[in-house]
Coordinates of C-alpha atoms in Angstrom, one line a residue:
Chain A
M1 CA -0.1 0.1 0.3
D2 CA 1.6 3.4 -0.9
R3 CA 1.8 6.0 2.3
F4 CA 2.4 9.5 1.7
T5 CA 5.6 10.5 2.5
K6 CA 5.8 13.6 5.4
D7 CA 6.8 16.0 2.5
E8 CA 3.5 14.8 0.7
T9 CA 1.5 15.3 3.2
Q10 CA 0.6 18.9 4.3
P11 CA 0.2 20.2 0.5
K12 CA -2.4 17.5 -0.4
I13 CA -4.6 18.2 2.7
I14 CA -4.7 21.4 1.8
Q15 CA -5.5 20.7 -1.7
K16 CA -8.2 19.0 -0.5
L17 CA -10.0 21.2 2.1
L18 CA -9.8 23.7 -0.4
E19 CA -11.3 22.0 -3.1
D20 CA -14.1 20.9 -0.4
S21 CA -15.1 23.9 0.7
D22 CA -14.3 27.9 0.5
I23 CA -12.3 28.3 3.6
T24 CA -9.4 30.0 3.4
I25 CA -6.6 29.0 6.0
D26 CA -4.1 31.4 6.1
D27 CA -6.7 33.7 7.0
A28 CA -8.4 31.8 10.5
L29 CA -7.0 33.4 13.0
E30 CA -7.8 37.3 11.5
H31 CA -11.9 36.1 10.5
E32 CA -14.0 38.6 11.3
M33 CA -17.7 37.7 12.4
V34 CA -20.6 38.9 12.6
L35 CA -22.9 38.1 15.4
N36 CA -26.6 39.2 16.1
M37 CA -27.7 40.1 19.5
G38 CA -31.2 40.1 20.2
P39 CA -33.7 40.7 19.7
Q40 CA -34.6 37.7 22.2
H41 CA -31.7 38.0 24.6
P42 CA -32.3 38.8 28.0
A43 CA -29.6 41.2 28.5
T44 CA -30.9 43.7 25.9
H45 CA -33.8 45.2 28.5
G46 CA -36.5 44.1 26.2
V47 CA -36.6 43.9 22.2
L48 CA -33.3 45.2 21.5
R49 CA -31.4 44.0 18.3
L50 CA -27.8 44.8 17.8
L51 CA -25.9 43.6 15.2
L52 CA -22.1 43.0 16.0
K53 CA -18.9 42.6 13.8
L54 CA -16.5 40.9 16.0
D55 CA -12.9 40.5 15.5
G56 CA -12.3 37.5 18.0
E57 CA -14.2 38.8 21.2
T58 CA -13.8 42.7 20.8
V59 CA -16.6 44.4 19.1
I60 CA -15.1 46.1 15.8
G61 CA -19.0 47.9 14.5
C62 CA -22.1 47.9 15.5
V63 CA -25.4 48.4 14.4
P64 CA -28.5 48.7 17.1
E65 CA -31.9 47.9 15.4
V66 CA -35.4 49.1 17.1
G67 CA -38.7 48.9 16.1
Y68 CA -39.5 45.4 17.0
L69 CA -42.4 46.7 19.6
H70 CA -43.1 49.7 17.2
R71 CA -46.6 50.2 18.1
G72 CA -47.2 53.3 16.4
Y73 CA -48.3 55.4 19.6
E74 CA -48.2 58.9 17.8
K75 CA -50.6 57.6 14.9
M76 CA -53.0 56.6 17.8
A77 CA -52.6 59.9 19.7
E78 CA -54.0 61.4 16.5
N79 CA -57.4 59.6 16.3
M80 CA -58.2 59.8 20.4
S81 CA -59.0 62.2 22.7
Y82 CA -56.8 63.9 25.1
H83 CA -58.1 62.2 27.7
E84 CA -58.3 58.6 25.9
F85 CA -54.8 58.6 25.8
I86 CA -53.5 58.5 29.0
P87 CA -53.4 54.7 29.3
H88 CA -50.8 54.7 26.6
T89 CA -48.3 56.5 28.4
D90 CA -48.4 53.8 31.0
R91 CA -46.8 51.9 27.9
L92 CA -44.1 54.0 27.0
D93 CA -41.7 53.9 30.0
Y94 CA -43.2 50.8 31.7
I95 CA -40.6 51.1 34.5
S96 CA -42.1 53.9 35.5
P97 CA -45.4 54.8 34.5
T98 CA -47.0 57.6 36.5
A99 CA -44.0 59.5 35.6
N100 CA -45.0 59.3 32.1
N101 CA -48.9 60.4 32.6
V102 CA -47.6 63.4 34.5
A103 CA -45.6 64.2 31.4
W104 CA -48.2 63.9 29.1
V105 CA -51.0 65.7 31.1
M106 CA -49.1 68.3 32.0
A107 CA -48.6 68.9 27.9
V108 CA -51.7 68.9 27.8
E109 CA -52.5 71.5 30.6
K110 CA -49.5 73.9 28.3
L111 CA -52.0 73.6 25.3
A112 CA -55.7 73.9 26.9
G113 CA -54.2 76.7 29.3
V114 CA -55.1 74.6 32.4
E115 CA -54.3 75.4 36.2
V116 CA -53.8 73.0 38.6
P117 CA -54.3 73.1 42.1
L118 CA -51.4 73.0 44.7
R119 CA -52.7 70.0 46.0
A120 CA -52.9 68.2 42.6
Q121 CA -49.0 69.3 42.2
Y122 CA -47.9 67.9 44.7
I123 CA -49.6 64.4 44.5
R124 CA -47.8 64.8 41.2
M125 CA -44.4 65.4 42.7
I126 CA -44.5 62.2 45.0
I127 CA -45.9 60.1 42.2
A128 CA -43.2 60.7 39.8
E129 CA -40.8 60.6 42.6
L130 CA -41.5 57.5 43.3
A131 CA -41.8 56.7 39.7
R132 CA -38.3 57.7 39.6
I133 CA -37.0 55.3 42.6
A134 CA -38.4 52.4 41.0
S135 CA -37.4 52.9 37.8
H136 CA -33.9 53.5 39.2
L137 CA -34.5 50.0 41.5
V138 CA -35.1 48.3 38.6
A139 CA -32.2 49.7 36.2
I140 CA -29.9 49.2 39.1
G141 CA -30.9 45.8 40.1
S142 CA -30.8 44.3 36.1
F143 CA -27.5 46.4 35.5
A144 CA -25.9 44.2 38.7
M145 CA -27.2 40.9 37.8
D146 CA -26.1 41.3 34.0
V147 CA -22.6 41.8 35.1
G148 CA -23.2 38.4 37.7
A149 CA -24.3 40.0 41.1
L150 CA -27.1 38.3 41.2
T151 CA -28.2 39.0 44.8
V152 CA -29.0 42.7 44.6
F153 CA -31.5 41.8 42.2
L154 CA -33.8 40.2 44.3
W155 CA -33.4 42.8 47.1
T156 CA -33.8 46.4 44.7
F157 CA -37.2 44.2 43.9
R158 CA -38.3 43.7 47.2
E159 CA -38.4 47.5 47.8
R160 CA -39.6 48.5 44.3
E161 CA -42.3 46.2 45.4
K162 CA -43.1 48.2 48.0
I163 CA -43.3 51.2 45.8
M164 CA -46.0 48.9 43.9
D165 CA -48.1 48.3 46.9
I166 CA -48.6 52.0 47.2
W167 CA -49.8 52.2 44.2
D168 CA -52.5 49.9 44.4
I169 CA -54.1 51.9 47.5
V170 CA -53.5 55.0 46.0
C171 CA -55.0 54.0 42.2
G172 CA -56.1 51.1 42.5
A173 CA -53.1 49.9 39.5
R174 CA -50.1 48.6 40.3
F175 CA -48.1 48.8 37.3
T176 CA -50.4 50.5 34.7
N177 CA -51.6 53.4 36.4
S178 CA -53.2 55.8 34.6
Y179 CA -54.0 58.2 37.7
T180 CA -53.1 61.4 36.0
R181 CA -56.0 63.4 34.7
I182 CA -55.8 66.9 32.8
G183 CA -56.4 69.4 35.5
G184 CA -55.5 67.2 38.7
V185 CA -55.3 64.1 39.5
A186 CA -58.1 60.6 39.3
N187 CA -58.8 61.2 43.4
D188 CA -56.9 62.1 46.7
I189 CA -54.2 59.9 48.3
Q190 CA -55.7 57.8 51.0
P191 CA -54.8 58.5 54.6
E192 CA -53.1 54.7 53.9
A193 CA -51.2 55.4 51.7
F194 CA -49.7 57.9 53.5
V195 CA -48.9 55.7 56.2
L196 CA -47.2 53.2 53.5
I197 CA -45.0 56.1 51.7
K198 CA -43.7 57.1 55.2
K199 CA -43.1 53.5 56.0
F200 CA -41.3 53.2 52.6
L201 CA -39.4 56.6 53.4
E202 CA -38.1 55.8 56.6
G203 CA -35.9 52.5 55.0
I204 CA -35.4 53.1 52.0
D205 CA -32.2 54.8 53.3
D206 CA -30.6 51.5 55.4
N207 CA -32.1 49.4 52.0
L208 CA -30.1 50.6 49.8
T209 CA -27.1 51.2 51.7
E210 CA -27.4 47.3 52.5
C211 CA -27.7 46.6 48.4
E212 CA -24.8 48.9 48.1
K213 CA -22.9 47.3 50.5
L214 CA -23.2 44.2 47.8
L215 CA -21.7 46.2 45.0
N216 CA -19.3 49.4 46.2
T217 CA -17.2 47.1 47.3
N218 CA -17.6 43.7 44.9
R219 CA -13.9 44.0 43.3
I220 CA -16.1 41.8 40.0
F221 CA -18.5 44.0 39.7
I222 CA -15.9 47.2 40.2
E223 CA -13.7 46.2 37.6
R224 CA -16.5 45.3 35.1
L225 CA -17.6 48.3 35.1
D226 CA -14.8 50.7 35.5
G227 CA -14.1 52.9 32.4
V228 CA -16.1 50.7 30.9
G229 CA -18.3 52.3 28.0
A230 CA -16.9 55.9 29.0
I231 CA -18.2 59.2 26.8
S232 CA -16.7 62.3 27.3
K233 CA -19.1 65.5 28.3
E234 CA -19.0 67.1 24.6
E235 CA -20.3 63.4 23.2
A236 CA -22.3 63.0 25.6
L237 CA -24.4 66.4 24.9
S238 CA -23.9 66.4 21.3
Y239 CA -25.7 62.4 21.3
G240 CA -28.7 64.5 23.3
Y241 CA -27.9 62.7 26.3
T242 CA -30.6 63.6 29.0
G243 CA -30.5 62.2 32.8
P244 CA -28.6 59.8 34.9
N245 CA -26.5 59.0 32.1
L246 CA -25.5 63.0 30.8
R247 CA -25.4 63.8 34.6
A248 CA -22.5 61.2 35.0
T249 CA -20.6 62.6 32.3
G250 CA -20.1 66.0 34.5
V251 CA -22.7 68.0 33.2
E252 CA -25.1 69.5 35.9
F253 CA -28.5 69.2 33.5
D254 CA -31.7 68.5 35.3
L255 CA -34.7 69.9 33.9
R256 CA -36.2 69.7 37.4
K257 CA -33.7 72.8 38.2
A258 CA -33.0 74.1 34.9
T259 CA -36.9 75.1 33.9
P260 CA -38.5 74.3 37.1
Y261 CA -42.1 72.9 36.7
L262 CA -44.8 71.8 39.0
Q263 CA -43.1 73.1 42.8
Y264 CA -39.8 71.7 42.5
D265 CA -38.2 75.2 42.7
K266 CA -39.9 75.1 46.7
V267 CA -38.1 71.6 47.4
D268 CA -34.3 70.9 48.4
F269 CA -32.3 68.9 46.5
N270 CA -29.2 68.2 44.7
I271 CA -28.3 66.9 41.7
P272 CA -25.6 64.3 41.9
V273 CA -22.5 65.0 39.0
F274 CA -20.1 62.6 37.9
T275 CA -17.5 63.3 35.9
E276 CA -16.3 59.7 34.5
G277 CA -18.8 59.1 31.8
D278 CA -18.2 54.9 32.6
C279 CA -20.7 52.4 33.5
L280 CA -19.6 52.8 37.5
A281 CA -20.3 56.6 37.1
R282 CA -24.0 55.9 35.6
Y283 CA -24.2 53.2 38.0
F284 CA -23.7 55.9 41.1
V285 CA -26.1 58.7 39.7
R286 CA -28.7 56.3 39.9
T287 CA -28.2 55.4 43.9
D288 CA -27.7 59.3 44.4
E289 CA -30.9 59.9 42.7
I290 CA -32.9 57.8 45.0
R291 CA -31.8 59.2 48.2
E292 CA -32.3 63.1 46.8
S293 CA -36.3 61.5 45.3
A294 CA -37.0 60.2 48.5
K295 CA -35.6 63.3 49.6
I296 CA -37.7 65.1 47.6
V297 CA -41.0 63.0 48.7
R298 CA -40.3 63.8 52.7
Q299 CA -40.6 67.3 51.7
C300 CA -43.7 67.1 49.4
L301 CA -45.4 65.4 52.6
Q302 CA -44.3 68.6 54.7
L303 CA -45.5 71.1 52.4
M304 CA -48.5 69.4 51.2
P305 CA -51.4 71.8 51.5
L306 CA -55.5 70.6 52.4
G307 CA -57.4 71.6 49.1
E308 CA -58.7 70.6 45.7
I309 CA -57.8 68.0 43.6
K310 CA -58.7 68.6 39.9
A311 CA -58.8 72.5 38.3
N312 CA -62.8 74.2 38.5
L313 CA -62.7 74.2 35.1
P314 CA -66.1 72.1 33.8
K315 CA -65.3 72.3 29.8
R316 CA -61.6 70.8 30.3
V317 CA -61.3 69.2 33.3
L318 CA -63.7 65.5 34.0
P319 CA -65.9 65.4 36.6
Q320 CA -65.2 63.0 40.2
K321 CA -67.4 60.0 39.5
E322 CA -70.1 60.3 42.1
E323 CA -71.2 63.3 40.9
V324 CA -71.6 62.0 37.3
Y325 CA -73.9 59.5 38.6
S326 CA -75.9 61.5 41.3
K327 CA -75.7 65.3 39.4
M328 CA -77.6 66.1 36.0
E329 CA -75.4 68.6 35.3
E330 CA -72.1 66.5 35.9
L331 CA -73.7 64.0 34.0
I332 CA -74.0 66.2 31.0
L333 CA -70.8 67.8 30.9
D334 CA -68.6 64.7 31.6
F335 CA -70.6 63.2 28.6
M336 CA -69.4 66.4 26.2
L337 CA -66.1 65.4 27.2
I338 CA -65.8 62.1 26.8
N339 CA -67.4 62.3 23.3
F340 CA -66.2 65.6 21.8
G341 CA -62.9 66.0 24.2
I342 CA -61.8 69.3 25.4
N343 CA -60.7 71.4 22.3
P344 CA -57.9 73.6 23.2
P345 CA -56.9 76.4 21.2
V346 CA -55.1 75.9 17.4
G347 CA -51.5 76.1 18.5
D348 CA -48.3 73.7 19.3
V349 CA -46.5 73.1 22.4
Y350 CA -43.8 71.3 23.9
H351 CA -43.4 70.2 27.2
A352 CA -40.6 68.0 28.7
I353 CA -40.5 67.1 32.6
E354 CA -37.0 65.0 33.8
G355 CA -38.7 61.1 33.6
S356 CA -36.6 58.9 35.0
K357 CA -34.4 57.9 32.0
G358 CA -34.3 61.2 31.0
E359 CA -35.9 63.7 29.3
L360 CA -39.3 62.9 28.4
G361 CA -40.9 65.5 26.1
F362 CA -44.3 65.8 24.3
Y363 CA -44.5 68.2 21.4
L364 CA -48.7 68.6 20.6
V365 CA -50.2 70.1 17.3
S366 CA -53.4 71.0 18.1
D367 CA -56.2 72.3 15.7
G368 CA -59.0 73.2 17.6
K369 CA -60.7 69.7 17.8
G370 CA -61.1 67.0 20.5
N371 CA -58.2 64.9 19.5
P372 CA -54.7 66.3 18.8
W373 CA -53.7 66.7 15.2
K374 CA -49.8 65.5 15.8
C375 CA -48.2 64.0 18.9
K376 CA -44.8 63.2 18.9
I377 CA -42.8 61.4 21.7
R378 CA -39.7 62.4 22.9
S379 CA -38.7 59.6 24.7
P380 CA -35.0 60.1 26.2
S381 CA -34.1 55.7 25.5
F382 CA -34.6 56.2 21.7
I383 CA -31.4 58.4 22.1
H384 CA -29.0 56.9 24.5
I385 CA -29.8 53.1 22.2
Q386 CA -28.5 55.8 19.2
S387 CA -24.7 56.0 21.4
L388 CA -24.6 52.2 21.9
P389 CA -22.4 52.3 18.6
H390 CA -20.3 54.4 19.9
L391 CA -19.8 53.4 23.5
V392 CA -19.1 49.8 22.6
K393 CA -16.8 50.1 20.1
G394 CA -13.2 48.5 20.8
R395 CA -14.7 46.8 23.7
M396 CA -15.0 43.1 24.8
I397 CA -18.2 41.2 24.1
S398 CA -19.2 41.1 27.6
D399 CA -19.0 44.7 27.9
V400 CA -21.5 45.4 25.8
V401 CA -24.1 43.6 28.6
A402 CA -22.5 46.2 31.0
I403 CA -23.1 49.0 28.6
I404 CA -26.6 48.3 27.8
G405 CA -27.5 47.7 31.4
S406 CA -26.0 50.7 31.9
I407 CA -27.3 52.6 29.3
D408 CA -30.9 51.6 31.0
P409 CA -33.0 51.8 28.3
I410 CA -36.7 50.5 28.0
M411 CA -37.9 49.3 24.7
G412 CA -41.2 50.7 25.2
E413 CA -40.4 53.8 24.8
A414 CA -37.5 53.6 22.9
D415 CA -40.4 51.8 20.2
K416 CA -43.6 54.1 21.0
Chain B
M1 CA -29.8 92.7 26.9
E2 CA -32.7 89.8 26.3
L3 CA -32.0 86.3 24.5
K4 CA -34.5 86.0 22.4
E5 CA -33.4 89.9 21.1
I6 CA -29.7 88.6 20.9
I7 CA -30.7 85.7 18.7
T8 CA -33.2 88.1 16.5
K9 CA -30.7 90.2 16.0
K10 CA -27.3 87.8 15.4
L11 CA -29.3 85.8 13.1
N12 CA -30.5 88.5 11.2
E13 CA -27.2 90.3 10.8
H14 CA -25.4 86.6 9.7
F15 CA -28.6 85.8 7.6
P16 CA -30.4 88.9 5.9
D17 CA -32.5 86.9 3.1
A18 CA -33.0 83.9 5.3
G19 CA -37.0 84.9 5.7
F20 CA -37.2 84.7 9.7
E21 CA -40.5 85.0 11.1
F22 CA -40.4 85.2 15.0
S23 CA -43.5 84.4 16.6
E24 CA -43.8 83.2 20.9
Y25 CA -46.6 81.0 21.8
V26 CA -46.9 80.2 25.3
G27 CA -43.9 81.3 26.7
E28 CA -42.3 79.1 23.5
F29 CA -40.1 81.5 21.3
N30 CA -40.6 80.2 17.3
I31 CA -38.8 80.6 14.1
K32 CA -39.8 80.3 10.9
L33 CA -37.4 79.5 8.5
D34 CA -36.6 79.2 4.6
K35 CA -35.8 74.8 4.5
K36 CA -32.0 76.4 2.4
F37 CA -30.7 78.0 5.9
I38 CA -31.2 75.6 8.5
H39 CA -28.0 74.3 8.4
P40 CA -26.1 77.3 8.7
V41 CA -28.4 78.7 11.1
C42 CA -28.6 75.4 13.3
K43 CA -24.5 76.0 13.3
L44 CA -24.4 79.2 14.1
L45 CA -26.5 78.2 17.3
K46 CA -24.4 75.9 18.2
E47 CA -21.1 77.4 18.2
D48 CA -22.1 80.9 19.1
S49 CA -20.4 81.2 22.4
E50 CA -23.1 83.7 23.1
L51 CA -25.9 81.4 22.8
E52 CA -24.3 78.0 22.8
F53 CA -27.4 75.7 22.2
L54 CA -25.7 72.4 22.5
L55 CA -28.5 70.0 23.3
C56 CA -31.1 69.4 20.3
E57 CA -33.6 67.7 22.1
D58 CA -36.0 66.7 19.3
I59 CA -36.6 66.9 15.1
T60 CA -40.0 66.0 13.7
A61 CA -42.4 67.3 11.0
V62 CA -46.0 68.2 10.8
D63 CA -48.7 67.3 8.2
W64 CA -50.5 69.4 7.6
A65 CA -52.8 67.5 4.8
K66 CA -54.6 70.2 2.2
R67 CA -51.8 72.5 3.2
K68 CA -49.8 74.2 0.5
N69 CA -46.4 73.3 2.0
R70 CA -47.4 70.2 2.9
F71 CA -45.0 69.2 5.9
T72 CA -43.1 71.8 8.8
V73 CA -39.9 70.2 10.0
V74 CA -39.8 71.3 14.0
Y75 CA -36.5 71.3 15.9
H76 CA -36.6 71.9 19.3
L77 CA -32.9 73.1 20.7
F78 CA -32.0 73.6 24.4
T79 CA -29.0 75.6 26.0
L80 CA -27.6 74.9 28.8
K81 CA -26.2 78.3 29.2
H82 CA -29.6 79.9 29.2
N83 CA -31.7 77.5 29.9
F84 CA -33.4 78.4 27.0
R85 CA -35.5 76.6 24.7
L86 CA -36.0 77.3 21.2
V87 CA -37.9 76.5 18.5
L88 CA -37.1 76.4 14.5
K89 CA -39.6 75.4 12.0
C90 CA -39.1 74.9 8.5
D91 CA -42.0 74.1 5.5
V92 CA -41.2 71.5 2.9
D93 CA -44.0 71.3 -0.1
E94 CA -44.3 67.9 -1.2
S95 CA -43.2 68.0 -4.5
D96 CA -39.6 69.3 -3.1
C97 CA -39.5 67.0 -0.2
N98 CA -35.7 67.3 1.1
I99 CA -34.3 69.6 3.9
D100 CA -30.6 69.5 4.6
T101 CA -29.3 67.0 7.6
V102 CA -28.1 69.0 11.3
S103 CA -26.7 64.8 11.9
S104 CA -23.5 67.0 11.0
V105 CA -24.4 69.8 13.5
W106 CA -25.7 67.4 16.5
K107 CA -25.0 63.7 16.5
T108 CA -28.8 62.8 18.0
S109 CA -30.0 64.1 14.5
N110 CA -29.0 61.1 12.9
W111 CA -31.9 59.1 13.8
Q112 CA -34.4 61.8 14.7
E113 CA -33.9 62.5 10.9
R114 CA -34.2 59.1 10.1
E115 CA -37.6 58.5 12.6
C116 CA -38.3 61.9 10.5
Y117 CA -37.9 60.1 7.0
D118 CA -39.3 56.7 8.0
M119 CA -42.7 58.4 9.4
Y120 CA -43.4 61.0 7.1
G121 CA -41.1 60.3 3.6
I122 CA -39.0 63.7 3.9
K123 CA -35.7 63.3 2.8
F124 CA -32.5 64.4 4.7
N125 CA -29.6 65.7 2.2
N126 CA -26.4 64.4 2.8
H127 CA -27.3 62.6 5.5
P128 CA -24.9 59.4 6.6
D129 CA -27.3 56.6 7.1
M130 CA -31.2 57.2 5.5
R131 CA -32.7 53.9 5.8
R132 CA -36.1 53.5 7.8
I133 CA -36.0 53.0 11.3
Y134 CA -38.7 51.7 12.8
M135 CA -40.6 50.2 9.7
P136 CA -39.2 47.3 7.0
E137 CA -37.0 48.6 4.8
D138 CA -39.7 47.0 2.3
F139 CA -42.7 48.9 3.4
E140 CA -43.9 51.2 0.6
Y141 CA -45.9 53.5 2.9
Y142 CA -45.6 56.2 5.3
P143 CA -47.3 55.7 8.5
L144 CA -48.4 59.1 10.0
R145 CA -49.3 61.1 6.5
K146 CA -52.7 62.4 7.2
E147 CA -53.7 60.2 4.3
F148 CA -52.4 56.4 5.3
P149 CA -55.3 54.6 7.2
L150 CA -55.2 54.2 11.1
M151 CA -55.9 49.9 10.5
G152 CA -53.1 49.9 8.0
I153 CA -53.2 48.5 4.7
P154 CA -53.8 44.7 4.0
G155 CA -51.0 43.2 2.8
S156 CA -48.5 45.9 3.2
L157 CA -45.8 44.4 5.5
S158 CA -44.7 41.2 3.4
L159 CA -44.9 38.4 5.6
P160 CA -42.0 35.6 6.1
K161 CA -42.3 32.9 3.3
K162 CA -44.0 29.4 4.5

């Protein structure tokens, strides 16, 4: 039997391989690979899809694809009344629904020229800050889980559960609240809810410190985040960053201070700012913001006056349900408002609040009819996802997960 | 001098024939201008050391259905130096449905303009990546135009083959 000599073996095998397939052996170690991450991926926080170009384990290119949760809320808003759209705002940033409710009704009130009573303004501040705490707790918990610290997730969710219980009593829903109304809020906060809020505020500082103990001295956690996904101040502004992500780069910008709305100029709070602009800084900003938000809620409880919770404008504001069932006048007004809407004057307004992810704005155009002529949702998550290629470039693939977690996108909001 | 006056003065000085119309509505300062001047005006607003509109909050369009200039592209800019919001508006006609991009001024406008193109079909000249963002690439319609029905168009979205 003829055998290959030692000299003959190598070229013949290579020749056979080349005949069989189009593998190029010279490039085996320099091959670039395209990896499709998502839309179904536990670390993408929803249905975000990233196309990653990899060289080994290093990311050399990234293209984010959004739109897997696009429900067309802007089109739907054009075909429904201003009141009808309130429940839909819950589904935008579904981690902090009450903040979205507040943003929507404030934009409509600006358009229609409605003044809100003082007590309702304080109630709105309380629920918006509770929403921020809930959102940041989820952000920190799931972010820690993404980089491997599982316990924190359970502990922050335990705290968030208490906020859910408060919302449950306040408006009867734990998750999709739809609590605000144009001209005020649906109902006054019940005494039982006040007790729960106070109890929550008493515990939050210590419980948060407990969570921080698990992370701040955790060497794996720190080393996976320190210096990862850094972005400079100028780049961040150019990319349209707002909220905690912008404050982590050293820009002291917070709409609650910059353009005070509700009663934010009456309360005393600080804006946490870190200068590194990396994943770790974004985590620190969020934990500090929870403490500041708790401080705001405490002051609101002190400052809150007694009084009306809805403006007295029958042509714009829905009457209370018990009056609708017992009085003729209110029944007619309720019928007119539900069927024909609030008909704000012709014009266009933009109103933005400091949502938990960043600047949440609504641009509304009215043609004088009951439904908006145009509604544009300015969602912070959409803007932040755009910067992902910049953040992940040159990092390892395991850092991609940490970076997505640190910018905290919510796809319900990004896709509208 | 108030900021609004400074902006008015600077813009009139630099672009005498841009056809500016200044107006104010519920505390918002609106400037209407010719669409040809949008890029230099934005560049000036961002780079002028007195103004520094570093943050481009939002770019969107409004469809007026039967008006002569059918679309208005709306820009919301914010200056952190003065905590002031400015609204720029440019009319775009359906027969000449394009406007210059400002993505070289603010990187954030890249996706916002893509969204605007996806929803209204307004093309942004010199845009680095003019693709649809929410809808599939082979979708033929522009969903936020007023003639697009709320229920959608049957068969307009191709389904995967079995």
